[in-house]
Tab-separated table of C-alpha atoms in Angstrom:
chain	number	residue	atom	x	y	z
A	1	MET	CA	51.562	111.854	86.262
A	2	LEU	CA	53.766	113.964	88.722
A	3	GLU	CA	57.108	112.413	89.416
A	4	PRO	CA	59.013	112.893	92.608
A	5	VAL	CA	61.949	115.337	92.691
A	6	TYR	CA	64.949	114.563	94.753
A	7	TRP	CA	66.768	117.645	96.074
A	8	ASP	CA	70.217	117.371	97.958
A	9	ALA	CA	70.817	119.485	100.668
A	10	GLY	CA	72.872	122.209	98.743
A	11	THR	CA	69.749	122.405	96.277
A	12	ALA	CA	67.105	122.162	99.111
A	13	ARG	CA	68.448	125.493	100.852
A	14	LEU	CA	67.997	127.453	97.918
A	15	LEU	CA	64.576	126.601	97.357
A	16	PRO	CA	63.456	129.434	99.941
A	17	ARG	CA	64.864	132.124	97.576
A	18	LEU	CA	63.359	130.747	94.407
A	19	LEU	CA	59.946	130.418	95.807
A	20	LYS	CA	59.870	133.566	97.650
A	21	ASN	CA	57.136	132.834	99.676
A	22	ARG	CA	55.094	131.138	97.017
A	23	THR	CA	53.403	127.860	97.935
A	24	ARG	CA	51.816	126.844	94.881
A	25	GLY	CA	52.729	127.200	91.065
A	26	PRO	CA	55.756	126.922	89.375
A	27	VAL	CA	59.375	126.913	91.178
A	28	PHE	CA	61.087	128.494	88.050
A	29	ALA	CA	59.049	131.645	87.437
A	30	THR	CA	59.975	134.720	85.290
A	31	HIS	CA	60.188	138.276	86.271
A	32	ARG	CA	56.726	138.937	84.423
A	33	ARG	CA	53.474	137.818	83.538
A	34	PRO	CA	52.731	136.285	80.127
A	35	GLY	CA	51.948	138.670	77.268
A	36	PRO	CA	48.448	139.670	75.863
A	37	GLY	CA	47.429	137.108	73.706
A	38	LYS	CA	50.115	134.077	74.926
A	39	VAL	CA	48.029	131.048	75.706
A	40	VAL	CA	49.485	129.390	79.030
A	41	SER	CA	48.218	126.569	80.654
A	42	SER	CA	47.143	127.176	84.153
A	43	TRP	CA	49.842	124.667	85.537
A	44	ASP	CA	52.450	127.343	84.041
A	45	VAL	CA	51.278	130.199	85.989
A	46	CYS	CA	51.353	131.028	89.745
A	47	PRO	CA	47.820	131.536	90.653
A	48	ASP	CA	49.237	134.014	93.464
A	49	SER	CA	51.630	136.124	91.547
A	50	GLY	CA	50.495	135.677	87.766
A	51	LEU	CA	54.163	135.123	87.033
A	52	ALA	CA	54.808	132.487	84.291
A	53	ARG	CA	56.997	129.239	84.225
A	54	LEU	CA	60.334	129.982	83.113
A	55	SER	CA	60.669	128.258	79.779
A	56	TYR	CA	63.660	126.407	78.572
A	57	ASP	CA	65.179	128.923	76.552
A	58	GLN	CA	64.870	131.331	79.192
A	59	ALA	CA	66.390	129.273	81.527
A	60	ARG	CA	69.117	128.338	78.785
A	61	ALA	CA	69.978	132.030	78.328
A	62	LEU	CA	70.231	132.733	82.116
A	63	LEU	CA	72.647	129.981	82.742
A	64	ASP	CA	74.735	131.129	79.829
A	65	GLU	CA	74.483	134.580	80.978
A	66	HIS	CA	75.777	133.993	84.401
A	67	THR	CA	78.439	131.649	83.795
A	68	ALA	CA	79.924	133.220	80.392
A	69	LEU	CA	83.561	134.200	80.529
A	70	HIS	CA	83.941	135.384	77.361
A	71	GLY	CA	80.752	136.863	75.829
A	72	VAL	CA	77.346	135.394	75.139
A	73	GLY	CA	77.295	131.464	74.113
A	74	THR	CA	80.556	130.966	76.022
A	75	GLY	CA	78.896	129.995	79.271
A	76	TRP	CA	77.249	126.431	80.590
A	77	ASP	CA	75.090	124.812	78.605
A	78	LEU	CA	71.809	123.404	80.330
A	79	HIS	CA	72.028	119.953	78.633
A	80	GLU	CA	75.320	119.366	79.363
A	81	PHE	CA	75.115	120.775	82.947
A	82	ARG	CA	72.213	118.203	83.682
A	83	HIS	CA	74.535	115.267	82.213
A	84	SER	CA	77.536	116.497	84.135
A	85	GLY	CA	75.879	115.015	87.139
A	86	LEU	CA	75.314	111.771	85.637
A	87	THR	CA	79.289	111.804	85.172
A	88	HIS	CA	79.980	112.913	88.888
A	89	LEU	CA	77.465	110.505	90.100
A	90	GLY	CA	79.294	107.781	88.149
A	91	GLU	CA	82.818	108.635	89.250
A	92	GLN	CA	81.451	108.160	92.683
A	93	GLY	CA	80.425	104.400	92.087
A	94	ALA	CA	76.704	104.851	91.169
A	95	SER	CA	75.619	101.827	89.106
A	96	LEU	CA	74.137	102.143	85.592
A	97	LEU	CA	70.766	101.504	87.024
A	98	MET	CA	70.952	104.213	89.339
A	99	LEU	CA	72.097	106.629	86.902
A	100	MET	CA	69.260	105.448	84.486
A	101	ALA	CA	66.812	105.938	87.653
A	102	LYS	CA	68.111	109.501	88.304
A	103	SER	CA	67.940	110.363	84.780
A	104	ARG	CA	64.794	108.832	83.772
A	105	HIS	CA	66.420	107.382	80.790
A	106	LYS	CA	64.751	104.314	79.351
A	107	LYS	CA	67.802	102.817	77.616
A	108	ALA	CA	71.309	102.011	79.285
A	109	GLU	CA	72.980	103.161	75.905
A	110	ASN	CA	71.343	106.770	76.377
A	111	VAL	CA	73.214	107.176	79.765
A	112	ARG	CA	76.268	105.765	78.655
A	113	ARG	CA	76.482	108.602	75.716
A	114	TYR	CA	76.395	111.244	78.644
A	115	PHE	CA	78.728	109.392	81.272
A	116	LYS	CA	82.345	110.646	80.314
A	117	PRO	CA	84.761	110.070	83.228
A	118	SER	CA	87.169	112.746	83.817
A	119	PRO	CA	91.170	111.993	83.284
A	120	ASP	CA	91.641	111.959	87.010
A	121	ALA	CA	88.995	109.289	87.078
A	122	ILE	CA	90.384	107.180	84.428
A	123	ALA	CA	93.880	107.368	86.218
A	124	GLU	CA	92.537	106.640	89.547
A	125	LEU	CA	90.730	103.398	87.926
A	126	THR	CA	94.172	102.352	86.084
A	127	SER	CA	96.058	102.743	89.543
A	128	LEU	CA	93.810	99.981	91.151
A	129	LEU	CA	96.080	97.615	88.907
A	130	ALA	CA	99.151	98.960	89.958
A	131	PRO	CA	101.528	96.168	91.981
A	132	GLY	CA	101.294	96.453	95.675
A	133	ASP	CA	98.107	98.298	95.425
A	134	THR	CA	96.242	97.020	98.791
A	135	ARG	CA	92.932	97.797	97.511
A	136	ARG	CA	93.049	94.799	95.213
A	137	GLY	CA	93.322	92.414	98.163
A	138	GLY	CA	96.744	90.911	97.283
A	139	GLY	CA	99.238	93.635	97.943
A	140	THR	CA	102.509	93.456	100.026
């Protein structure tokens, strides 16, 4: 079953560069065709160009390569990158149910594991209890 994917405006503007005028096939494709003897599902190959879907390992290596500051293995991690989005949404006030819907997690404890508010977000939350804070409704 295919599930909808929701793109924000910035991502949607990048899609034409990723698609390179392709109208079908995988969005994230490699720069070459599958090797001889490689069994690949028809869903994983662009029918027009013959390019294969980018594998998770290839995507991980590319993300690391393009974000590394101190050599291989020091760049962003795909798994952490995905879940940092949950943290940013949580810091903006998204509910646990919305975070679960976005990430497609079925259990709340799995989402909680990835929601790690920044020190600034914790400080802002703590400041809500400060005397005279008008956001509490009883300030001076």
